[in-house]
Coordinates of C-alpha atoms and ligand atoms in Angstrom, one line a residue:
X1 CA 10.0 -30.8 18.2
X2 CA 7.4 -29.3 19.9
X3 CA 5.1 -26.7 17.9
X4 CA 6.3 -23.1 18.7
X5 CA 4.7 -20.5 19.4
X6 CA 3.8 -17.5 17.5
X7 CA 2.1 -14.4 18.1
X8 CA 1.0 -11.7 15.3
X9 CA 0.6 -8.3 15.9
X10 CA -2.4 -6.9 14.0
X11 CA -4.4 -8.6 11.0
X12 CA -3.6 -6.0 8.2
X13 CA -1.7 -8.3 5.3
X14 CA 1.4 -8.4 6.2
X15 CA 0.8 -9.7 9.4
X16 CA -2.2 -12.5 8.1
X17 CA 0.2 -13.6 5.2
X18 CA 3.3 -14.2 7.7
X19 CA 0.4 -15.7 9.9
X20 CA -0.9 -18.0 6.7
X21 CA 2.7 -18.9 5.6
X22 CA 3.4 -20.3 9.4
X23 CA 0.2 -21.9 10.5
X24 CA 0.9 -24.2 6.7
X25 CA 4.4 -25.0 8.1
X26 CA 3.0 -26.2 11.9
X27 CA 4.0 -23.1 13.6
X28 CA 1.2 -23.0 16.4
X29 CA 0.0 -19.4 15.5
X30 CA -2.0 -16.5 17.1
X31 CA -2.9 -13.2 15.5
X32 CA -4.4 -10.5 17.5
X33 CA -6.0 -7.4 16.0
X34 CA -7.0 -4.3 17.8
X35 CA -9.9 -3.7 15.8
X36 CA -13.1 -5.6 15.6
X37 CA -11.9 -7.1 12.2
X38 CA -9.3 -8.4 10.1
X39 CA -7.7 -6.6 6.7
X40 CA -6.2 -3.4 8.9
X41 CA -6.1 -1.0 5.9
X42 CA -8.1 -3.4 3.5
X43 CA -11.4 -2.5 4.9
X44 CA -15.0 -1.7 4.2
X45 CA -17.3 1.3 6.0
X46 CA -20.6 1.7 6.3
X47 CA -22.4 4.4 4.5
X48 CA -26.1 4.3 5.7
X49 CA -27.2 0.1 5.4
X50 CA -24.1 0.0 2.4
X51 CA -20.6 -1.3 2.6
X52 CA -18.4 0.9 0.9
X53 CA -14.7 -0.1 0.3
X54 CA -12.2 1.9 1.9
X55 CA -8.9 1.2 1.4
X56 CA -6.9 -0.5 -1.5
X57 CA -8.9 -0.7 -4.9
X58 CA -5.7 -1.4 -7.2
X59 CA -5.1 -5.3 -6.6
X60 CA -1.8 -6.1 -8.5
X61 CA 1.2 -8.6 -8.4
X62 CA -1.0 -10.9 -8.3
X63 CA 2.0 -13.6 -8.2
X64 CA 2.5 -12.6 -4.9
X65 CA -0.9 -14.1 -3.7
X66 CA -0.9 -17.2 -6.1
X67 CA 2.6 -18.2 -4.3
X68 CA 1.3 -17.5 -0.5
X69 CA -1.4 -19.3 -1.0
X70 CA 0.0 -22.5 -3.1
X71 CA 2.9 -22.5 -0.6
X72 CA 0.0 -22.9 1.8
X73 CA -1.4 -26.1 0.1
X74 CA -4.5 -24.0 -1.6
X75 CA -5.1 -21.8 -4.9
X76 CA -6.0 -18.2 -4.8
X77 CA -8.6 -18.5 -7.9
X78 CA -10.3 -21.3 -6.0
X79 CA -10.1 -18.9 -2.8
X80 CA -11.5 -15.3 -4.2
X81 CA -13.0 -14.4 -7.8
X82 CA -10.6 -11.7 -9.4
X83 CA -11.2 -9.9 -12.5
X84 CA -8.5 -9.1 -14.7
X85 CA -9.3 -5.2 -16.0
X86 CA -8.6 -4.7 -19.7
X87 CA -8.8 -0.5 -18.8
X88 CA -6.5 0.3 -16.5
X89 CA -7.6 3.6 -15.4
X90 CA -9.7 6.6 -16.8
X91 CA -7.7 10.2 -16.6
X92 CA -9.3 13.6 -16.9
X93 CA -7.8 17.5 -16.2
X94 CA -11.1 19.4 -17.9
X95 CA -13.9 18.7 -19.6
X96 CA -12.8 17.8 -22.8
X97 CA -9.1 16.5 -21.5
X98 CA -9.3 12.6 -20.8
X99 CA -7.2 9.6 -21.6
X100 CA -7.8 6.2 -20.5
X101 CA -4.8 3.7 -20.3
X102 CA -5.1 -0.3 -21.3
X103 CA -3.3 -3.5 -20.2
X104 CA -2.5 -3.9 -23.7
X105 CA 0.7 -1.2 -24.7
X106 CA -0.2 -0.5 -28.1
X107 CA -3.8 0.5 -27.3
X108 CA -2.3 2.8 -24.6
X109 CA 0.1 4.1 -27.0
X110 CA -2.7 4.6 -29.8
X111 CA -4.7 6.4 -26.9
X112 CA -1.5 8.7 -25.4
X113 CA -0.6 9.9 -29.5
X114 CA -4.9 10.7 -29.7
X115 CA -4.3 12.3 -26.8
X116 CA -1.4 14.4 -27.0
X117 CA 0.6 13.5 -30.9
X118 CA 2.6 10.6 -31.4
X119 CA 6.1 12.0 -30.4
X120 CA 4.5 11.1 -26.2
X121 CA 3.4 7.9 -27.8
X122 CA 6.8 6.8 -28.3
X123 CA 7.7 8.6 -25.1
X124 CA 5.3 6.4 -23.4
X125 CA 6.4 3.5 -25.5
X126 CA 10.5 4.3 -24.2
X127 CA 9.3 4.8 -20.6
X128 CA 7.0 1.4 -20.7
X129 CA 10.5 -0.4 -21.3
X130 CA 12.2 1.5 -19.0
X131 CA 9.7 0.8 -16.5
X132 CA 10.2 -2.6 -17.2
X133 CA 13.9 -2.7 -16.9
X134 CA 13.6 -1.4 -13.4
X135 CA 11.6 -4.1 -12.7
X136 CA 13.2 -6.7 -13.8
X137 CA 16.1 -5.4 -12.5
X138 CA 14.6 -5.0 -8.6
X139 CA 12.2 -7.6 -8.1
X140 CA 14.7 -11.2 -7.6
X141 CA 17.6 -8.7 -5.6
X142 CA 15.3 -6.6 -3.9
X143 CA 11.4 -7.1 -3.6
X144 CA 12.0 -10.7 -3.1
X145 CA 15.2 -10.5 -1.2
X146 CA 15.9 -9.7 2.5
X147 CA 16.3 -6.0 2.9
X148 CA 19.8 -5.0 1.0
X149 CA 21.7 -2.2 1.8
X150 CA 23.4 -0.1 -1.0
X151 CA 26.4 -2.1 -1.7
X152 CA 24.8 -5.7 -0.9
X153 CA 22.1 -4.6 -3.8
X154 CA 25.0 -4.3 -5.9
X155 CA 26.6 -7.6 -4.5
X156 CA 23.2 -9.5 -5.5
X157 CA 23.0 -8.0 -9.2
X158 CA 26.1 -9.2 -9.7
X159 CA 28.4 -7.3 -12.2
X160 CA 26.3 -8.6 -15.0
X161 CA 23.3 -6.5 -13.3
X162 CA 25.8 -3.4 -12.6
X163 CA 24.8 -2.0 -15.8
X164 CA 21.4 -2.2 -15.3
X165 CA 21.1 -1.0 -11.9
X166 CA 23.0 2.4 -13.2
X167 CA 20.0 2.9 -16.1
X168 CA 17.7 2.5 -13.5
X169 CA 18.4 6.3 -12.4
X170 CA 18.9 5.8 -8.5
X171 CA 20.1 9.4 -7.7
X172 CA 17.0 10.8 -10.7
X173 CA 13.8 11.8 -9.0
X174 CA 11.0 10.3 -10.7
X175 CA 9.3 13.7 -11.8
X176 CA 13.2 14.7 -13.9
X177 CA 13.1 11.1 -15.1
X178 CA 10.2 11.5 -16.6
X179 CA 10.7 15.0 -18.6
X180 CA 13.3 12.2 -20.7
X181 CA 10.2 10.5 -22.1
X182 CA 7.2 13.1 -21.8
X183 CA 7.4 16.7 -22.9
X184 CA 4.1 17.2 -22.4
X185 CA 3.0 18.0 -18.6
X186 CA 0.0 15.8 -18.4
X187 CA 1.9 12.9 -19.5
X188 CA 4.2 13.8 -16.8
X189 CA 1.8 14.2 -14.0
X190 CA -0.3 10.7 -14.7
X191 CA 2.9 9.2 -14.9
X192 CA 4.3 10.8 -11.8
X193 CA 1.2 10.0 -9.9
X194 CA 2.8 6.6 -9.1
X195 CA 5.3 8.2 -6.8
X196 CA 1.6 8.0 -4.4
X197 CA 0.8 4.2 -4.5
X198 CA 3.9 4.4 -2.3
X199 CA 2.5 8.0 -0.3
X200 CA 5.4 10.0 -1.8
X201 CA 5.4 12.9 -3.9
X202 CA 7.0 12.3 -7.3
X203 CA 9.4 15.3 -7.3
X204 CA 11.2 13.8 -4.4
X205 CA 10.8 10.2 -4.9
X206 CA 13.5 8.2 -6.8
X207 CA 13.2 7.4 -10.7
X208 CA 12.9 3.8 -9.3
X209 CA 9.3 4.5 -8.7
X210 CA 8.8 3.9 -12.0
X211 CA 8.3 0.6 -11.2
X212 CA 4.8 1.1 -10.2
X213 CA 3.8 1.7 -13.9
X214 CA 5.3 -1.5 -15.0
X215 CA 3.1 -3.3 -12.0
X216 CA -0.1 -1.6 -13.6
X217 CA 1.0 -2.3 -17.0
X218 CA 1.1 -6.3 -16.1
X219 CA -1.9 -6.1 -14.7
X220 CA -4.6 -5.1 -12.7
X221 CA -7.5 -7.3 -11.3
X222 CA -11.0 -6.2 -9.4
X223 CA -11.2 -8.7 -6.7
X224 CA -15.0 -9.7 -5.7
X225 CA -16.6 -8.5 -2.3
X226 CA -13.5 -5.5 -2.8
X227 CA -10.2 -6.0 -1.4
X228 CA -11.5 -6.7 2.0
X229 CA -12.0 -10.0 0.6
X230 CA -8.7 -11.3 0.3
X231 CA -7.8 -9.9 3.5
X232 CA -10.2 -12.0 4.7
X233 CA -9.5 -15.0 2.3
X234 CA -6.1 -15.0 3.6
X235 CA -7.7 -15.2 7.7
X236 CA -10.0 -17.7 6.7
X237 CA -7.2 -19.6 5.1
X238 CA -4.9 -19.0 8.2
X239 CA -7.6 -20.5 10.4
X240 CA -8.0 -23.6 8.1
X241 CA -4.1 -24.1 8.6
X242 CA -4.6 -23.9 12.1
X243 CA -3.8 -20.1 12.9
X244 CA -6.2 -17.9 15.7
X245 CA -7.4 -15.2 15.2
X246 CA -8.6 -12.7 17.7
X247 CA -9.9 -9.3 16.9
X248 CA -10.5 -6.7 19.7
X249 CA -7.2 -7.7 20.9
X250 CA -5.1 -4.6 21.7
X251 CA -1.4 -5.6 22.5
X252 CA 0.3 -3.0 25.0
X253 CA 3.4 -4.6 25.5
X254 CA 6.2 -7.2 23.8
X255 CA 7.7 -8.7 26.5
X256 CA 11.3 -9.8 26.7
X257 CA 12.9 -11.8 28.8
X258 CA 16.9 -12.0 29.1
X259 CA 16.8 -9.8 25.7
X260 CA 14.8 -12.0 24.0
X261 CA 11.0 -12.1 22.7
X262 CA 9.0 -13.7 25.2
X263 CA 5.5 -12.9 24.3
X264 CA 3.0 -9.8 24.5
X265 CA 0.8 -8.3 27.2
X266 CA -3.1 -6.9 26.0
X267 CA -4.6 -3.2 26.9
X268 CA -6.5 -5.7 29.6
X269 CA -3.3 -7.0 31.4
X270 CA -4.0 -10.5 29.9
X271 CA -0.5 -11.8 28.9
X272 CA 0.3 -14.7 26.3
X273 CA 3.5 -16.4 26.1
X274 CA 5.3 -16.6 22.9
X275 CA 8.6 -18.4 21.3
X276 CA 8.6 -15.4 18.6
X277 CA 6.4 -12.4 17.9
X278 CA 6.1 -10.9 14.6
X279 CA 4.6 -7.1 14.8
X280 CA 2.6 -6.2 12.3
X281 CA 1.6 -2.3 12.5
X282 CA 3.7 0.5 11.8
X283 CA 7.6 0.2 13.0
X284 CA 6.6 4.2 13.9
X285 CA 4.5 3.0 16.3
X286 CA 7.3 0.4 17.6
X287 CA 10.0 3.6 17.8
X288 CA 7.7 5.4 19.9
X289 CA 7.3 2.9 22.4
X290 CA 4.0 2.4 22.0
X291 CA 4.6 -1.4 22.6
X292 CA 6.8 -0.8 25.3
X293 CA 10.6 -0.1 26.2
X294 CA 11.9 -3.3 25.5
X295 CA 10.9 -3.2 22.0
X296 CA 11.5 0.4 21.4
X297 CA 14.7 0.4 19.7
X298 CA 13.6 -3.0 17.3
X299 CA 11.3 0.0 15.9
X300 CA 11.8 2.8 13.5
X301 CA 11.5 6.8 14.7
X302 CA 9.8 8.5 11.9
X303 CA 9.6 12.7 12.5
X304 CA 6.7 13.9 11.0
X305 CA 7.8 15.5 7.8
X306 CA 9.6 11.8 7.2
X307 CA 6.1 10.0 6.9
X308 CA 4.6 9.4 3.5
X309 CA 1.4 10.6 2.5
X310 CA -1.7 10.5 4.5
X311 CA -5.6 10.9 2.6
X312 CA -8.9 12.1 3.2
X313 CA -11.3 9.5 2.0
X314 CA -15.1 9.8 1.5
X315 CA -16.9 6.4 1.3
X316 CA -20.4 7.3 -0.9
X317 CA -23.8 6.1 -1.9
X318 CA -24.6 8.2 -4.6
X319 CA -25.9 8.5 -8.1
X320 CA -23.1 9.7 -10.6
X321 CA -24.2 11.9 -13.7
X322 CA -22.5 13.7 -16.4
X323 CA -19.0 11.9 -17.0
X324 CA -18.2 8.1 -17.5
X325 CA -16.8 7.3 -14.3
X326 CA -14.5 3.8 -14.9
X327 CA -13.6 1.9 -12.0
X328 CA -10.5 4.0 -11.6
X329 CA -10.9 7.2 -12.5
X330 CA -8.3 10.0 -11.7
X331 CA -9.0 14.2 -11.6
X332 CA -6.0 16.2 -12.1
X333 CA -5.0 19.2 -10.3
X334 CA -4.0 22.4 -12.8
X335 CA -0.7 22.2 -11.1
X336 CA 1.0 19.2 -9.7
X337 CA 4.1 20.9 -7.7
X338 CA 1.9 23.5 -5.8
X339 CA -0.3 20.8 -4.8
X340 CA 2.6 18.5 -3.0
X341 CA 4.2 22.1 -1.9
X342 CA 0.8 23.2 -0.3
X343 CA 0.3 19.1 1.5
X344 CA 4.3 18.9 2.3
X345 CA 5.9 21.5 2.9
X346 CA 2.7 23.8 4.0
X347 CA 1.1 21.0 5.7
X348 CA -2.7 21.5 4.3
X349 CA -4.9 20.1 2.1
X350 CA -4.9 21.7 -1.4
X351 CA -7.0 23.9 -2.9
X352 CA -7.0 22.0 -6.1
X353 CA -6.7 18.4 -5.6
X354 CA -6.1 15.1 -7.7
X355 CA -9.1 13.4 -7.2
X356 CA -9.1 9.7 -7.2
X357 CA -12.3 8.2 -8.1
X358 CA -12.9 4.5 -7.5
X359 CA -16.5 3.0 -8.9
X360 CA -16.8 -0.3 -7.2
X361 CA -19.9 -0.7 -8.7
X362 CA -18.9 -0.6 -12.8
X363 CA -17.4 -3.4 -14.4
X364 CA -15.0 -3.3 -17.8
X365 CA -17.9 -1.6 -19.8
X366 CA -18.2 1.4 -17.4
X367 CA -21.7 0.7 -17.2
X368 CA -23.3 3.4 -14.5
X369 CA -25.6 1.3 -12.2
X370 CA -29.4 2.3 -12.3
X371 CA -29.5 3.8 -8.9
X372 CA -26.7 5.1 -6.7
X373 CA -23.7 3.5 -6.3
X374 CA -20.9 2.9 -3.9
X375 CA -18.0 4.9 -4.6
X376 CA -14.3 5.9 -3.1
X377 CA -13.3 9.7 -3.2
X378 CA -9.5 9.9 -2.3
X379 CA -7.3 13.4 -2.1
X380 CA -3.5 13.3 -0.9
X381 CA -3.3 14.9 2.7
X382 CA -0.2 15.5 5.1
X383 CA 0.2 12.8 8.2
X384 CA -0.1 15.3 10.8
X385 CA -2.9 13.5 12.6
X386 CA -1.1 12.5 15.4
X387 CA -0.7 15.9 16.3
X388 CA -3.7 18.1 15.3
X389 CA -7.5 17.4 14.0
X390 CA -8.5 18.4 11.1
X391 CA -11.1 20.6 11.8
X392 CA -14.9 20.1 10.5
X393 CA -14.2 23.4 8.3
X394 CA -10.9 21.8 7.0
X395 CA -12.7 18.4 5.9
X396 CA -15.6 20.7 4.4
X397 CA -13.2 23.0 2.4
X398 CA -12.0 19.9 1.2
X399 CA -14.9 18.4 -0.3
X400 CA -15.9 21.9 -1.7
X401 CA -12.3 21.6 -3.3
X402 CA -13.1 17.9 -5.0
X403 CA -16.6 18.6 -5.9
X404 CA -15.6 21.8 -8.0
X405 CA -13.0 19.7 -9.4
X406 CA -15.2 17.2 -10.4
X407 CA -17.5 19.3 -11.6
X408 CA -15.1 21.5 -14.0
X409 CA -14.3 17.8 -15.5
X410 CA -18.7 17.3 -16.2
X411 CA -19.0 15.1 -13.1
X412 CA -21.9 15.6 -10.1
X413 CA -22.4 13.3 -7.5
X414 CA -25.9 13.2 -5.5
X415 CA -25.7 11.4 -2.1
X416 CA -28.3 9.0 -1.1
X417 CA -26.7 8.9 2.6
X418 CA -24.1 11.2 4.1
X419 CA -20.6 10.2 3.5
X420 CA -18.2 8.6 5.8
X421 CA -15.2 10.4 6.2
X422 CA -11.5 9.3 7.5
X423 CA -9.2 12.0 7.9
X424 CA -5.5 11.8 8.5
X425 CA -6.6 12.0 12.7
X426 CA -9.2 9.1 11.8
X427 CA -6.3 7.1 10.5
X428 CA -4.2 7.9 12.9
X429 CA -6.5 6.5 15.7
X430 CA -6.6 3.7 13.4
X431 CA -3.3 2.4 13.0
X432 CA -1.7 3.7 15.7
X433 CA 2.1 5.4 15.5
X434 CA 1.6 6.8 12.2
X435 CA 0.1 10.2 12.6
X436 CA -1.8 8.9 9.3
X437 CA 0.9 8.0 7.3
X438 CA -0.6 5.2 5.0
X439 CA 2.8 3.8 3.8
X440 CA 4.9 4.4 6.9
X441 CA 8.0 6.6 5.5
X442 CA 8.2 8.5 3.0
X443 CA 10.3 7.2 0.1
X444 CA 11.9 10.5 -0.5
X445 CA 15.6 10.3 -1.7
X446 CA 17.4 7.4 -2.7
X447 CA 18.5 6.5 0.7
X448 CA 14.9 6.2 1.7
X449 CA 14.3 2.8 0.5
X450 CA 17.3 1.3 2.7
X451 CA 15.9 3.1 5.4
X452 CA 12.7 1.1 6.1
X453 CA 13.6 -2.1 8.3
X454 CA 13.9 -5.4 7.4
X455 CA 12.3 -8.8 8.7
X456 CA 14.7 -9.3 11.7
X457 CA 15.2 -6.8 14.3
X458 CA 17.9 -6.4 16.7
X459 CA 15.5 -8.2 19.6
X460 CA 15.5 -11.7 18.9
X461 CA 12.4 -13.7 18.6
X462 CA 11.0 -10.4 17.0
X463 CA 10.2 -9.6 13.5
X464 CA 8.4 -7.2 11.4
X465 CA 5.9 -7.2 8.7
X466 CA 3.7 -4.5 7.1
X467 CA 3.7 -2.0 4.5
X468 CA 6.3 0.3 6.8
X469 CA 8.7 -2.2 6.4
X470 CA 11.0 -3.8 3.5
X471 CA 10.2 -4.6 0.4
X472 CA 7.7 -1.8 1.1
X473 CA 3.9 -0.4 1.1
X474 CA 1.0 -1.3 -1.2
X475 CA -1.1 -4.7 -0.8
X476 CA 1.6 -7.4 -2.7
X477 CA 4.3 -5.7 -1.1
X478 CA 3.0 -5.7 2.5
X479 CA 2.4 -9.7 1.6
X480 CA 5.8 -9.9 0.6
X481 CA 7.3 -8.5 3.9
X482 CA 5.1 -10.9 5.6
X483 CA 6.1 -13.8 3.6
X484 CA 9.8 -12.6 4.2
X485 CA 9.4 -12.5 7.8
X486 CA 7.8 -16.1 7.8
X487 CA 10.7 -17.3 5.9
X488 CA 13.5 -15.4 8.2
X489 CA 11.8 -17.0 11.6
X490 CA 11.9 -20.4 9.8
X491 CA 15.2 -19.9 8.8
X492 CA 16.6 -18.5 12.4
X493 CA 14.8 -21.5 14.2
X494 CA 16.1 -23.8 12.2
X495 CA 19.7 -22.8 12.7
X496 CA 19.1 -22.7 16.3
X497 CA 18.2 -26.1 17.3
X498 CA 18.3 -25.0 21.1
X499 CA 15.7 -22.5 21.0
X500 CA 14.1 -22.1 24.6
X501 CA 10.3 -22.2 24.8
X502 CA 9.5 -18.8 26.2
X503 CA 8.5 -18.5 30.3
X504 CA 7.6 -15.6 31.7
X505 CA 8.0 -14.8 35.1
X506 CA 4.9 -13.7 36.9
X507 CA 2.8 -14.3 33.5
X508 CA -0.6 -15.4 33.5
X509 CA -0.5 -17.2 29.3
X510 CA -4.0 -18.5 28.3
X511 CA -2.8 -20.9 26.7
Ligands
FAD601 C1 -7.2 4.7 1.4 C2 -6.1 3.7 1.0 C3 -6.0 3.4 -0.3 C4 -5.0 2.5 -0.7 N1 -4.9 2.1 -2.0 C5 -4.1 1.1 -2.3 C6 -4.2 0.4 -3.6 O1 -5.1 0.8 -4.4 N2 -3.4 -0.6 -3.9 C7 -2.5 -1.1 -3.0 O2 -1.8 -2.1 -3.3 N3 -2.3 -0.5 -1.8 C8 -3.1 0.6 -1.4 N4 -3.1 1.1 -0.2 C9 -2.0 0.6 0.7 C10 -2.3 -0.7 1.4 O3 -3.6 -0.8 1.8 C11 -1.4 -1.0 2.5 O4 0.0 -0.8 2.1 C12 -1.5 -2.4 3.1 O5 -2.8 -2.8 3.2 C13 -0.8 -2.3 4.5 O6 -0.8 -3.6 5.1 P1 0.0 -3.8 6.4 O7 0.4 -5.2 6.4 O8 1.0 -2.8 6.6 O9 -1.1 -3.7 7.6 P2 -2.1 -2.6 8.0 O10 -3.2 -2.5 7.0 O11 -1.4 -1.3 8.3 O12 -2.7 -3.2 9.3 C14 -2.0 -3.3 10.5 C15 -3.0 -3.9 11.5 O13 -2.3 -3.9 12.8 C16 -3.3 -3.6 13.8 N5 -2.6 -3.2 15.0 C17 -1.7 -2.1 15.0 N6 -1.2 -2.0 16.3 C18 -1.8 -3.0 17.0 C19 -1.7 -3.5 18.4 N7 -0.9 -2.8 19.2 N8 -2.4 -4.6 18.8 C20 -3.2 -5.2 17.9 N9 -3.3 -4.9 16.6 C21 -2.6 -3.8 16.2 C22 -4.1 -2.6 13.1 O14 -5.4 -2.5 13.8 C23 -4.3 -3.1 11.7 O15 -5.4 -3.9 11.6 C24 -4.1 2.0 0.3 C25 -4.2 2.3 1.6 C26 -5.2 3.2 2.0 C27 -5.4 3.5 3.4

């Protein structure tokens, strides 16, 4: 059998671990990437001469890496240096209100009853299982699984799993969910802060979300170089296996022919033939036709208000005084509701932000570096940048907001080099489609998890992978759909023997 040919669409994870899992098999494999590098999301700025992480900083389910990369013939310890963290996260609402959580339960739960008595430390310890049920109870059926509609979830828990999926709380939000293990509103709003690793506010994203807690509870690594790194592991693994890779590579088009994937056209009219395609941006960006008409309807058409969270990050070079920044380190708002009510329903950045703090620079004993040091500032923002700027006053209000925040909590920053600022119209220009939206819908609802499309389209030849797609956003997940999508082209091709080499009429393939 001749090697077929596969194109990727972008180089963000999803897209380079589908890209990985194929080149391993003998799939003859091209990715092409808009931008001038690989990682999409995963990457690094430059603040003055120093690279400054941007994206993801929380690296976990780590299984999800070990497996793409074994099934690829290699190791993921041998590939990047990760470092599991024994303090999860640093959490602080004033100057004298801070709690930091641990890998290990009972050191969290000796921390939470310091913290706030020990009736919330065996909240936290009820919610831990909880969390864990959930888990347990999603990841073979779902995260691992095809997309599943309602009733074919039940079908794949089986009646044994019936029960469980009930305790899970699907029809719960997360924030009511939690007022059954935490009376005290802190508790609930670090808790609830998970609903965001998935860009969704937690008083309209399901109870499921509690999942998220359980993922941080069974670990969380620092990866060397930043997460950039495995992005880039996984490319430079791809290309041992065989795979291209070509940044600066804008595809326009998917072209079809007789209703089926036939390969892709670039922004320079350079067209490449292709057996199957798999897309790797945003399905948003696929709905609006961005890659063309033939593709449209393989795509998903997100309104605005239905996207998940967007951010305004500032990448610094700075010396930090007066608090003992961790890696992590999160800044509470005084009030959690009017803070999603001011970004989602009043579409602006908030006053009084959570701040998250990421230190790339301090290892396990939160040891400040001697001079300044690279740090991520991240507040939530609404993914309205496909259709507005955010003004230079905006983004300024916005840091005022932070720093005072900051500040009320002991901590002052002092930049060596101005910061570098994305906004929700830098990310959109980024990734395009999404008006910003970092984690393509928003998972608001219980329906809203079905929602997000699976591997296979209804185009054949294409598939989709990325963090807008099923099992979901964050860095394992976005993997996952990519190894998902791997596996469902593998699986379609080898249940049809016949399948035609692509030909397009008039095309001018490189290759
Ligand atoms: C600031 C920030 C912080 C985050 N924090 C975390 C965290 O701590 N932990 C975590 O797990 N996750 C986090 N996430 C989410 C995580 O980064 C994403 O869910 C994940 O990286 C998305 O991967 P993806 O496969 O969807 O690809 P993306 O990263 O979205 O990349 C898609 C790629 O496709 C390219 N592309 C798009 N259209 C085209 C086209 N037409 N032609 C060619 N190329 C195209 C784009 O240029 C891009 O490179 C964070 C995200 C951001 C932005």
């Amino acid at each position: 059998m001749a090697e077929k040919r596969v194109i990727v669409v972008g180089a963000g994870i999803g897209g380079l671990a589908a890209a990985l899992t194929l080149a391993a098999r003998g799939f003859d494999v091209t990715v092409l990437e808009r931008a001038d590098t690989v990682g999409g999301k995963m990457r690094s700025v430059a603040v003055g001469p120093v690279p400054v992480e941007a994206g993801p900083t929380v690296f976990t389910m780590r299984w999800v890496f070990e497996e793409l990369f074994f099934e690829a013939g290699a190791s993921l310890a041998a590939e990047v240096r990760l470092q599991a963290a024994s303090l999860l996260a640093r959490h602080a609402w004033s100057a004298g209100e801070r709690l930091d959580l641990f890998a290990d339960i009972d050191a969290s739960a000796e921390a939470v009853s310091a913290f706030a008595g020990p009736r919330e430390a065996d909240g936290y310890r009820r919610f831990c299982a909880r969390a864990a049920e959930v888990y347990r109870t999603l990841e073979g059926p779902f995260i691992r699984s095809d997309r599943p509609n309602p009733v074919e979830l039940g079908k794949r828990v089986g009646l044994s799993g019936i029960g469980d999926l009930w305790r899970i709380q699907p029809f719960a939000t997360l924030w009511s969910a939690l007022g059954d293990h935490f009376r005290d509103p802190r508790l609930r709003q670090l808790f609830g802060r998970y609903a965001t690793y998935c860009g969704a506010s937690p008083f309209a994203a399901p109870a499921t979300l509690m999942l998220v807690a359980h993922v941080e509870q069974s670990g969380i690594w620092t990866v060397e170089g930043g997460l950039s790194q495995l992005a880039r592991a996984v490319a430079d693994l791809a290309e041992r296996r065989g795979a291209r890779i070509r940044p600066s590579a804008h595809v326009a088009r998917i072209l079809t022919q007789g209703g089926r994937v036939a390969g892709v056209q670039l922004a320079d009219g350079e067209r490449l033939a292709a057996d199957a395609v798999i897309a790797g941006g945003d399905v948003a960006a696929l709905g609006a036709g961005l890659l063309g008409p033939d593709v449209a309807a393989a795509g998903d058409r997100v309104p605005p208000r239905e996207r998940s969270l967007s951010a305004v990050t500032f990448c610094l070079h700075a010396r930090a005084r007066g608090f003992p920044l961790a890696h992590h380190t999160v800044f509470f708002s005084a009030d959690y509701r009017a803070e999603f009510d001011t970004i989602l329903r009043g579409r602006r950045l908030p006053p009084d932000p959570t701040v998250y703090v990421c230190a790339q620079d301090r290892d396990e004993m939160v040891r400040a570096p001697e001079g300044p040091e690279r740090l991520l500032v991240l507040v939530n923002a609404p993914a309205d940048g496909g259709e507005r700027r955010f003004t230079p006053q905006e983004i300024a209000a916005c840091e005022t907001s932070w720093t005072r925040k900051l500040a009320a909590c002991g901590l002052s920053l002092n930049s060596a080099a101005p910061a570098t600022v994305t906004t929700p119209d830098g990310f959109s220009g980024l990734f395009p489609g999404t008006g910003g939206a970092l984690y393509g819908r928003a998972s608001h609802g219980w329906t809203a998890t079905f929602k997000r499309p699976g591997a296979r389209t209804r185009v054949p030849g294409l598939y989709l992978a990325g963090g807008s797609v099923h099992p979901g956003p964050g860095v394992p997940m976005a993997a996952q759909s990519g190894r998902l999508a791997a596996a469902a082209l593998i699986e379609d091709l080898a249940s049809t023997p016949t399948w035609r080499g692509a030909a397009m009429s008039g095309g001018t393939s490189t290759r």
